[in-house]
Amino acid sequence: MLTPVPGCTHLKVLVPDPSPASTPSPQPTRDTRRTAAHLVLIALEVTFGLRPAHQLTPRRFDAAVRIHVTARLRATRGAQEIRGPVRLDSLHTRPDGEVFGTAVTGTRTHAFTARIDDTRMRSFRVL
C-alpha cells in the first residue's frame, strides 16, 4: 500500500501489507513415508529392468507413471545394464504428497521425483 511521506504530499512510499501468521503444515506420518518408499522402490526397480512392468498395477500406479517407466525402460534397453539392487539413498516427503530423493544402483546415483495421493502414485520421473 502506498502511504504519503510525512512533510511531502507528492512523495509516497510503498509499505508492504502485514503477512498473515503462518501455521505450520502437518508433517507426513510414518505410514505415509513407508507407503511412499514402497511405491518408489517398485517404480525404480521396474524402470531399471529388475522387475517386470506388469507389477505396476493400475490400482497403485497412475497411467502417466506406467507410460513414463515403460518408455524409459525401452529407451535404456540397449544402454549400460544396471547391476545389483536399487537402494534408496534419500527419500523426502512433503505434506502435499510430493516425494523426491536419490537412489543408488551399482555405482550410479539417480534422482527421482513423484507425486503420491494416499496409496496411489500419480506421477513419477527419474532425472
Short mmCIF file of N, CA and C in Angstrom, two decimals:
data_model
loop_
_atom_site.label_atom_id
_atom_site.label_comp_id
_atom_site.label_asym_id
_atom_site.label_seq_id
_atom_site.Cartn_x
_atom_site.Cartn_y
_atom_site.Cartn_z
N MET A 1 0.84 -1.16 0.00
CA MET A 1 0.00 0.00 0.00
C MET A 1 0.90 1.24 0.00
N LEU A 2 0.51 2.24 -0.79
CA LEU A 2 1.27 3.48 -0.85
C LEU A 2 0.77 4.44 0.23
N THR A 3 1.70 4.97 1.01
CA THR A 3 1.35 5.95 2.05
C THR A 3 2.22 7.19 1.84
N PRO A 4 1.67 8.38 2.12
CA PRO A 4 2.45 9.60 1.90
C PRO A 4 3.62 9.70 2.88
N VAL A 5 4.72 10.26 2.37
CA VAL A 5 5.88 10.52 3.21
C VAL A 5 5.56 11.76 4.04
N PRO A 6 5.79 11.73 5.36
CA PRO A 6 5.47 12.90 6.19
C PRO A 6 6.20 14.16 5.70
N GLY A 7 5.44 15.25 5.51
CA GLY A 7 6.01 16.52 5.07
C GLY A 7 6.07 16.67 3.56
N CYS A 8 5.83 15.63 2.81
CA CYS A 8 5.88 15.68 1.34
C CYS A 8 4.61 15.04 0.80
N THR A 9 3.68 15.87 0.31
CA THR A 9 2.39 15.33 -0.12
C THR A 9 2.48 14.59 -1.45
N HIS A 10 3.49 14.89 -2.25
CA HIS A 10 3.59 14.25 -3.56
C HIS A 10 4.44 12.98 -3.55
N LEU A 11 5.20 12.75 -2.51
CA LEU A 11 6.03 11.54 -2.41
C LEU A 11 5.30 10.49 -1.59
N LYS A 12 5.35 9.30 -2.09
CA LYS A 12 4.71 8.19 -1.38
C LYS A 12 5.71 7.05 -1.26
N VAL A 13 5.54 6.26 -0.26
CA VAL A 13 6.41 5.12 -0.02
C VAL A 13 5.55 3.85 -0.01
N LEU A 14 6.10 2.78 -0.53
CA LEU A 14 5.39 1.50 -0.56
C LEU A 14 5.59 0.78 0.76
N VAL A 15 4.49 0.54 1.44
CA VAL A 15 4.52 -0.18 2.72
C VAL A 15 3.88 -1.54 2.48
N PRO A 16 4.62 -2.63 2.68
CA PRO A 16 4.04 -3.96 2.43
C PRO A 16 2.94 -4.28 3.43
N ASP A 17 1.93 -5.00 2.95
CA ASP A 17 0.85 -5.44 3.82
C ASP A 17 1.41 -6.43 4.83
N PRO A 18 0.90 -6.38 6.05
CA PRO A 18 1.38 -7.37 7.03
C PRO A 18 0.96 -8.77 6.59
N SER A 19 1.91 -9.69 6.64
CA SER A 19 1.61 -11.06 6.21
C SER A 19 0.85 -11.79 7.31
N PRO A 20 -0.07 -12.65 6.92
CA PRO A 20 -0.81 -13.40 7.93
C PRO A 20 0.12 -14.39 8.64
N ALA A 21 -0.21 -14.66 9.87
CA ALA A 21 0.61 -15.60 10.64
C ALA A 21 0.54 -16.96 9.98
N SER A 22 1.70 -17.51 9.69
CA SER A 22 1.71 -18.82 9.03
C SER A 22 1.54 -19.92 10.07
N THR A 23 0.75 -20.90 9.68
CA THR A 23 0.56 -22.06 10.55
C THR A 23 1.43 -23.18 10.00
N PRO A 24 2.10 -23.90 10.85
CA PRO A 24 2.95 -24.99 10.35
C PRO A 24 2.10 -26.07 9.69
N SER A 25 2.54 -26.52 8.52
CA SER A 25 1.80 -27.56 7.82
C SER A 25 2.04 -28.90 8.51
N PRO A 26 1.06 -29.78 8.45
CA PRO A 26 1.22 -31.07 9.12
C PRO A 26 2.32 -31.90 8.46
N GLN A 27 3.11 -32.54 9.26
CA GLN A 27 4.19 -33.37 8.75
C GLN A 27 3.66 -34.73 8.31
N PRO A 28 4.24 -35.32 7.26
CA PRO A 28 3.80 -36.64 6.83
C PRO A 28 4.04 -37.68 7.94
N THR A 29 3.12 -38.62 8.04
CA THR A 29 3.24 -39.64 9.08
C THR A 29 4.23 -40.72 8.65
N ARG A 30 4.56 -41.57 9.58
CA ARG A 30 5.48 -42.67 9.31
C ARG A 30 4.88 -43.63 8.28
N ASP A 31 3.56 -43.87 8.36
CA ASP A 31 2.91 -44.75 7.39
C ASP A 31 2.94 -44.15 5.99
N THR A 32 2.78 -42.84 5.88
CA THR A 32 2.85 -42.18 4.58
C THR A 32 4.23 -42.34 3.98
N ARG A 33 5.24 -42.16 4.79
CA ARG A 33 6.63 -42.32 4.32
C ARG A 33 6.91 -43.76 3.91
N ARG A 34 6.41 -44.71 4.67
CA ARG A 34 6.62 -46.12 4.35
C ARG A 34 5.94 -46.49 3.03
N THR A 35 4.71 -46.00 2.84
CA THR A 35 3.99 -46.25 1.59
C THR A 35 4.72 -45.62 0.41
N ALA A 36 5.20 -44.38 0.59
CA ALA A 36 5.93 -43.70 -0.47
C ALA A 36 7.20 -44.46 -0.84
N ALA A 37 7.94 -44.92 0.16
CA ALA A 37 9.17 -45.66 -0.10
C ALA A 37 8.88 -46.94 -0.87
N HIS A 38 7.80 -47.63 -0.50
CA HIS A 38 7.44 -48.88 -1.17
C HIS A 38 7.08 -48.63 -2.64
N LEU A 39 6.25 -47.62 -2.90
CA LEU A 39 5.84 -47.31 -4.28
C LEU A 39 7.03 -46.84 -5.13
N VAL A 40 7.88 -46.01 -4.56
CA VAL A 40 9.04 -45.51 -5.29
C VAL A 40 9.99 -46.65 -5.62
N LEU A 41 10.21 -47.55 -4.67
CA LEU A 41 11.12 -48.67 -4.91
C LEU A 41 10.61 -49.57 -6.03
N ILE A 42 9.32 -49.85 -6.03
CA ILE A 42 8.75 -50.67 -7.11
C ILE A 42 8.93 -49.97 -8.46
N ALA A 43 8.62 -48.68 -8.51
CA ALA A 43 8.74 -47.93 -9.77
C ALA A 43 10.19 -47.89 -10.25
N LEU A 44 11.14 -47.71 -9.34
CA LEU A 44 12.55 -47.68 -9.73
C LEU A 44 13.02 -49.04 -10.22
N GLU A 45 12.61 -50.11 -9.55
CA GLU A 45 13.03 -51.44 -9.97
C GLU A 45 12.47 -51.79 -11.35
N VAL A 46 11.25 -51.37 -11.64
CA VAL A 46 10.70 -51.60 -12.98
C VAL A 46 11.44 -50.73 -14.00
N THR A 47 11.74 -49.49 -13.63
CA THR A 47 12.45 -48.58 -14.53
C THR A 47 13.79 -49.14 -14.96
N PHE A 48 14.49 -49.78 -14.03
CA PHE A 48 15.83 -50.31 -14.33
C PHE A 48 15.81 -51.77 -14.76
N GLY A 49 14.62 -52.33 -14.98
CA GLY A 49 14.51 -53.67 -15.52
C GLY A 49 14.70 -54.79 -14.51
N LEU A 50 14.62 -54.49 -13.23
CA LEU A 50 14.79 -55.52 -12.21
C LEU A 50 13.48 -56.21 -11.85
N ARG A 51 12.36 -55.62 -12.26
CA ARG A 51 11.03 -56.20 -12.07
C ARG A 51 10.29 -56.13 -13.40
N PRO A 52 9.33 -57.02 -13.61
CA PRO A 52 8.53 -56.92 -14.83
C PRO A 52 7.56 -55.74 -14.75
N ALA A 53 7.23 -55.18 -15.90
CA ALA A 53 6.38 -53.98 -15.95
C ALA A 53 4.96 -54.23 -15.47
N HIS A 54 4.49 -55.47 -15.52
CA HIS A 54 3.11 -55.74 -15.09
C HIS A 54 2.92 -55.57 -13.59
N GLN A 55 4.00 -55.39 -12.84
CA GLN A 55 3.87 -55.15 -11.41
C GLN A 55 3.46 -53.71 -11.10
N LEU A 56 3.42 -52.86 -12.11
CA LEU A 56 2.88 -51.51 -11.93
C LEU A 56 1.37 -51.60 -12.15
N THR A 57 0.66 -51.99 -11.13
CA THR A 57 -0.78 -52.21 -11.24
C THR A 57 -1.53 -50.88 -11.34
N PRO A 58 -2.61 -50.84 -12.12
CA PRO A 58 -3.39 -49.60 -12.25
C PRO A 58 -4.00 -49.13 -10.92
N ARG A 59 -4.17 -50.02 -9.98
CA ARG A 59 -4.74 -49.65 -8.68
C ARG A 59 -3.76 -48.80 -7.87
N ARG A 60 -2.46 -49.03 -8.04
CA ARG A 60 -1.44 -48.33 -7.25
C ARG A 60 -0.66 -47.28 -8.05
N PHE A 61 -0.64 -47.42 -9.40
CA PHE A 61 0.17 -46.53 -10.24
C PHE A 61 -0.70 -45.95 -11.35
N ASP A 62 -0.69 -44.64 -11.48
CA ASP A 62 -1.47 -43.95 -12.50
C ASP A 62 -0.91 -44.27 -13.89
N ALA A 63 -1.72 -44.03 -14.92
CA ALA A 63 -1.30 -44.33 -16.29
C ALA A 63 -0.06 -43.53 -16.69
N ALA A 64 0.06 -42.29 -16.23
CA ALA A 64 1.24 -41.48 -16.56
C ALA A 64 2.52 -42.11 -16.02
N VAL A 65 2.44 -42.72 -14.85
CA VAL A 65 3.61 -43.38 -14.27
C VAL A 65 3.98 -44.60 -15.11
N ARG A 66 3.01 -45.41 -15.45
CA ARG A 66 3.28 -46.62 -16.23
C ARG A 66 3.86 -46.28 -17.60
N ILE A 67 3.34 -45.22 -18.23
CA ILE A 67 3.85 -44.82 -19.54
C ILE A 67 5.30 -44.34 -19.44
N HIS A 68 5.60 -43.49 -18.46
CA HIS A 68 6.96 -42.97 -18.31
C HIS A 68 7.95 -44.08 -18.00
N VAL A 69 7.59 -44.97 -17.11
CA VAL A 69 8.51 -46.04 -16.71
C VAL A 69 8.79 -46.98 -17.88
N THR A 70 7.75 -47.39 -18.60
CA THR A 70 7.98 -48.31 -19.72
C THR A 70 8.73 -47.62 -20.86
N ALA A 71 8.49 -46.33 -21.09
CA ALA A 71 9.23 -45.61 -22.12
C ALA A 71 10.70 -45.49 -21.76
N ARG A 72 10.98 -45.20 -20.52
CA ARG A 72 12.38 -45.11 -20.09
C ARG A 72 13.06 -46.47 -20.14
N LEU A 73 12.33 -47.51 -19.81
CA LEU A 73 12.87 -48.87 -19.87
C LEU A 73 13.22 -49.23 -21.32
N ARG A 74 12.34 -48.90 -22.26
CA ARG A 74 12.61 -49.17 -23.68
C ARG A 74 13.80 -48.35 -24.18
N ALA A 75 13.90 -47.09 -23.74
CA ALA A 75 14.97 -46.21 -24.21
C ALA A 75 16.33 -46.65 -23.72
N THR A 76 16.40 -47.24 -22.54
CA THR A 76 17.69 -47.64 -21.97
C THR A 76 17.95 -49.13 -22.12
N ARG A 77 17.13 -49.82 -22.88
CA ARG A 77 17.28 -51.28 -23.02
C ARG A 77 18.66 -51.63 -23.58
N GLY A 78 19.15 -50.91 -24.58
CA GLY A 78 20.44 -51.23 -25.18
C GLY A 78 21.61 -50.56 -24.50
N ALA A 79 21.35 -49.67 -23.57
CA ALA A 79 22.42 -48.94 -22.89
C ALA A 79 23.05 -49.82 -21.82
N GLN A 80 23.89 -49.20 -21.02
CA GLN A 80 24.58 -49.92 -19.96
C GLN A 80 23.57 -50.58 -19.02
N GLU A 81 23.77 -51.85 -18.78
CA GLU A 81 22.84 -52.59 -17.94
C GLU A 81 23.07 -52.26 -16.46
N ILE A 82 21.99 -52.13 -15.73
CA ILE A 82 22.07 -51.83 -14.30
C ILE A 82 22.37 -53.14 -13.57
N ARG A 83 23.36 -53.11 -12.74
CA ARG A 83 23.74 -54.30 -11.97
C ARG A 83 23.42 -54.08 -10.50
N GLY A 84 22.87 -55.07 -9.87
CA GLY A 84 22.61 -55.01 -8.44
C GLY A 84 21.28 -54.40 -8.10
N PRO A 85 20.91 -54.48 -6.85
CA PRO A 85 19.60 -53.98 -6.41
C PRO A 85 19.57 -52.45 -6.35
N VAL A 86 18.35 -51.93 -6.29
CA VAL A 86 18.15 -50.48 -6.14
C VAL A 86 18.07 -50.19 -4.64
N ARG A 87 18.85 -49.20 -4.20
CA ARG A 87 18.84 -48.82 -2.79
C ARG A 87 18.46 -47.34 -2.70
N LEU A 88 17.45 -47.04 -1.89
CA LEU A 88 17.06 -45.65 -1.68
C LEU A 88 18.10 -44.98 -0.79
N ASP A 89 18.77 -43.98 -1.32
CA ASP A 89 19.78 -43.26 -0.56
C ASP A 89 19.14 -42.18 0.30
N SER A 90 18.19 -41.45 -0.28
CA SER A 90 17.44 -40.45 0.48
C SER A 90 16.02 -40.42 -0.04
N LEU A 91 15.09 -40.13 0.85
CA LEU A 91 13.68 -40.04 0.50
C LEU A 91 13.07 -38.93 1.34
N HIS A 92 12.54 -37.92 0.67
CA HIS A 92 11.93 -36.79 1.35
C HIS A 92 10.46 -36.71 0.96
N THR A 93 9.60 -36.56 1.94
CA THR A 93 8.16 -36.45 1.68
C THR A 93 7.69 -35.09 2.17
N ARG A 94 6.77 -34.51 1.42
CA ARG A 94 6.18 -33.23 1.79
C ARG A 94 4.70 -33.44 2.07
N PRO A 95 4.09 -32.56 2.85
CA PRO A 95 2.67 -32.73 3.22
C PRO A 95 1.72 -32.74 2.03
N ASP A 96 2.08 -32.10 0.92
CA ASP A 96 1.19 -32.06 -0.24
C ASP A 96 1.31 -33.30 -1.13
N GLY A 97 2.11 -34.28 -0.73
CA GLY A 97 2.23 -35.52 -1.50
C GLY A 97 3.44 -35.58 -2.40
N GLU A 98 4.26 -34.55 -2.39
CA GLU A 98 5.47 -34.56 -3.21
C GLU A 98 6.53 -35.43 -2.54
N VAL A 99 7.16 -36.27 -3.33
CA VAL A 99 8.22 -37.16 -2.85
C VAL A 99 9.41 -36.98 -3.77
N PHE A 100 10.61 -36.87 -3.20
CA PHE A 100 11.81 -36.76 -4.02
C PHE A 100 12.98 -37.33 -3.26
N GLY A 101 14.04 -37.67 -3.99
CA GLY A 101 15.21 -38.22 -3.35
C GLY A 101 16.19 -38.79 -4.36
N THR A 102 17.09 -39.64 -3.85
CA THR A 102 18.08 -40.28 -4.70
C THR A 102 18.09 -41.77 -4.43
N ALA A 103 18.48 -42.50 -5.47
CA ALA A 103 18.60 -43.95 -5.37
C ALA A 103 19.92 -44.37 -6.00
N VAL A 104 20.50 -45.45 -5.48
CA VAL A 104 21.78 -45.94 -5.97
C VAL A 104 21.58 -47.32 -6.58
N THR A 105 22.13 -47.50 -7.79
CA THR A 105 22.14 -48.80 -8.45
C THR A 105 23.57 -49.07 -8.88
N GLY A 106 24.18 -50.06 -8.30
CA GLY A 106 25.57 -50.35 -8.63
C GLY A 106 26.45 -49.17 -8.24
N THR A 107 27.06 -48.54 -9.24
CA THR A 107 27.93 -47.39 -8.98
C THR A 107 27.29 -46.07 -9.39
N ARG A 108 26.05 -46.09 -9.85
CA ARG A 108 25.37 -44.87 -10.32
C ARG A 108 24.34 -44.38 -9.32
N THR A 109 24.21 -43.06 -9.24
CA THR A 109 23.20 -42.44 -8.39
C THR A 109 22.18 -41.74 -9.29
N HIS A 110 20.90 -41.96 -9.00
CA HIS A 110 19.82 -41.40 -9.81
C HIS A 110 18.91 -40.57 -8.90
N ALA A 111 18.45 -39.43 -9.41
CA ALA A 111 17.48 -38.60 -8.69
C ALA A 111 16.09 -38.94 -9.20
N PHE A 112 15.11 -38.82 -8.34
CA PHE A 112 13.72 -39.08 -8.73
C PHE A 112 12.80 -38.10 -8.04
N THR A 113 11.63 -37.95 -8.62
CA THR A 113 10.57 -37.15 -8.02
C THR A 113 9.24 -37.81 -8.33
N ALA A 114 8.30 -37.67 -7.42
CA ALA A 114 7.00 -38.32 -7.60
C ALA A 114 5.93 -37.53 -6.88
N ARG A 115 4.69 -37.80 -7.24
CA ARG A 115 3.53 -37.23 -6.56
C ARG A 115 2.66 -38.41 -6.14
N ILE A 116 2.35 -38.50 -4.85
CA ILE A 116 1.58 -39.62 -4.32
C ILE A 116 0.36 -39.08 -3.58
N ASP A 117 -0.81 -39.63 -3.93
CA ASP A 117 -2.06 -39.31 -3.24
C ASP A 117 -2.51 -40.57 -2.52
N ASP A 118 -2.59 -40.51 -1.21
CA ASP A 118 -2.97 -41.65 -0.38
C ASP A 118 -2.06 -42.84 -0.69
N THR A 119 -2.56 -43.84 -1.40
CA THR A 119 -1.74 -45.02 -1.71
C THR A 119 -1.56 -45.20 -3.21
N ARG A 120 -1.69 -44.13 -3.98
CA ARG A 120 -1.58 -44.21 -5.44
C ARG A 120 -0.55 -43.20 -5.94
N MET A 121 0.37 -43.67 -6.78
CA MET A 121 1.39 -42.79 -7.36
C MET A 121 0.81 -42.14 -8.61
N ARG A 122 0.73 -40.79 -8.59
CA ARG A 122 0.13 -40.04 -9.70
C ARG A 122 1.14 -39.66 -10.78
N SER A 123 2.37 -39.34 -10.39
CA SER A 123 3.40 -39.02 -11.37
C SER A 123 4.74 -39.48 -10.83
N PHE A 124 5.68 -39.73 -11.76
CA PHE A 124 6.99 -40.25 -11.38
C PHE A 124 7.98 -39.90 -12.48
N ARG A 125 9.14 -39.41 -12.10
CA ARG A 125 10.20 -39.10 -13.05
C ARG A 125 11.54 -39.50 -12.45
N VAL A 126 12.38 -40.09 -13.29
CA VAL A 126 13.77 -40.34 -12.93
C VAL A 126 14.58 -39.32 -13.70
N LEU A 127 15.37 -38.55 -12.99
CA LEU A 127 16.10 -37.44 -13.62
C LEU A 127 17.51 -37.87 -13.99
#
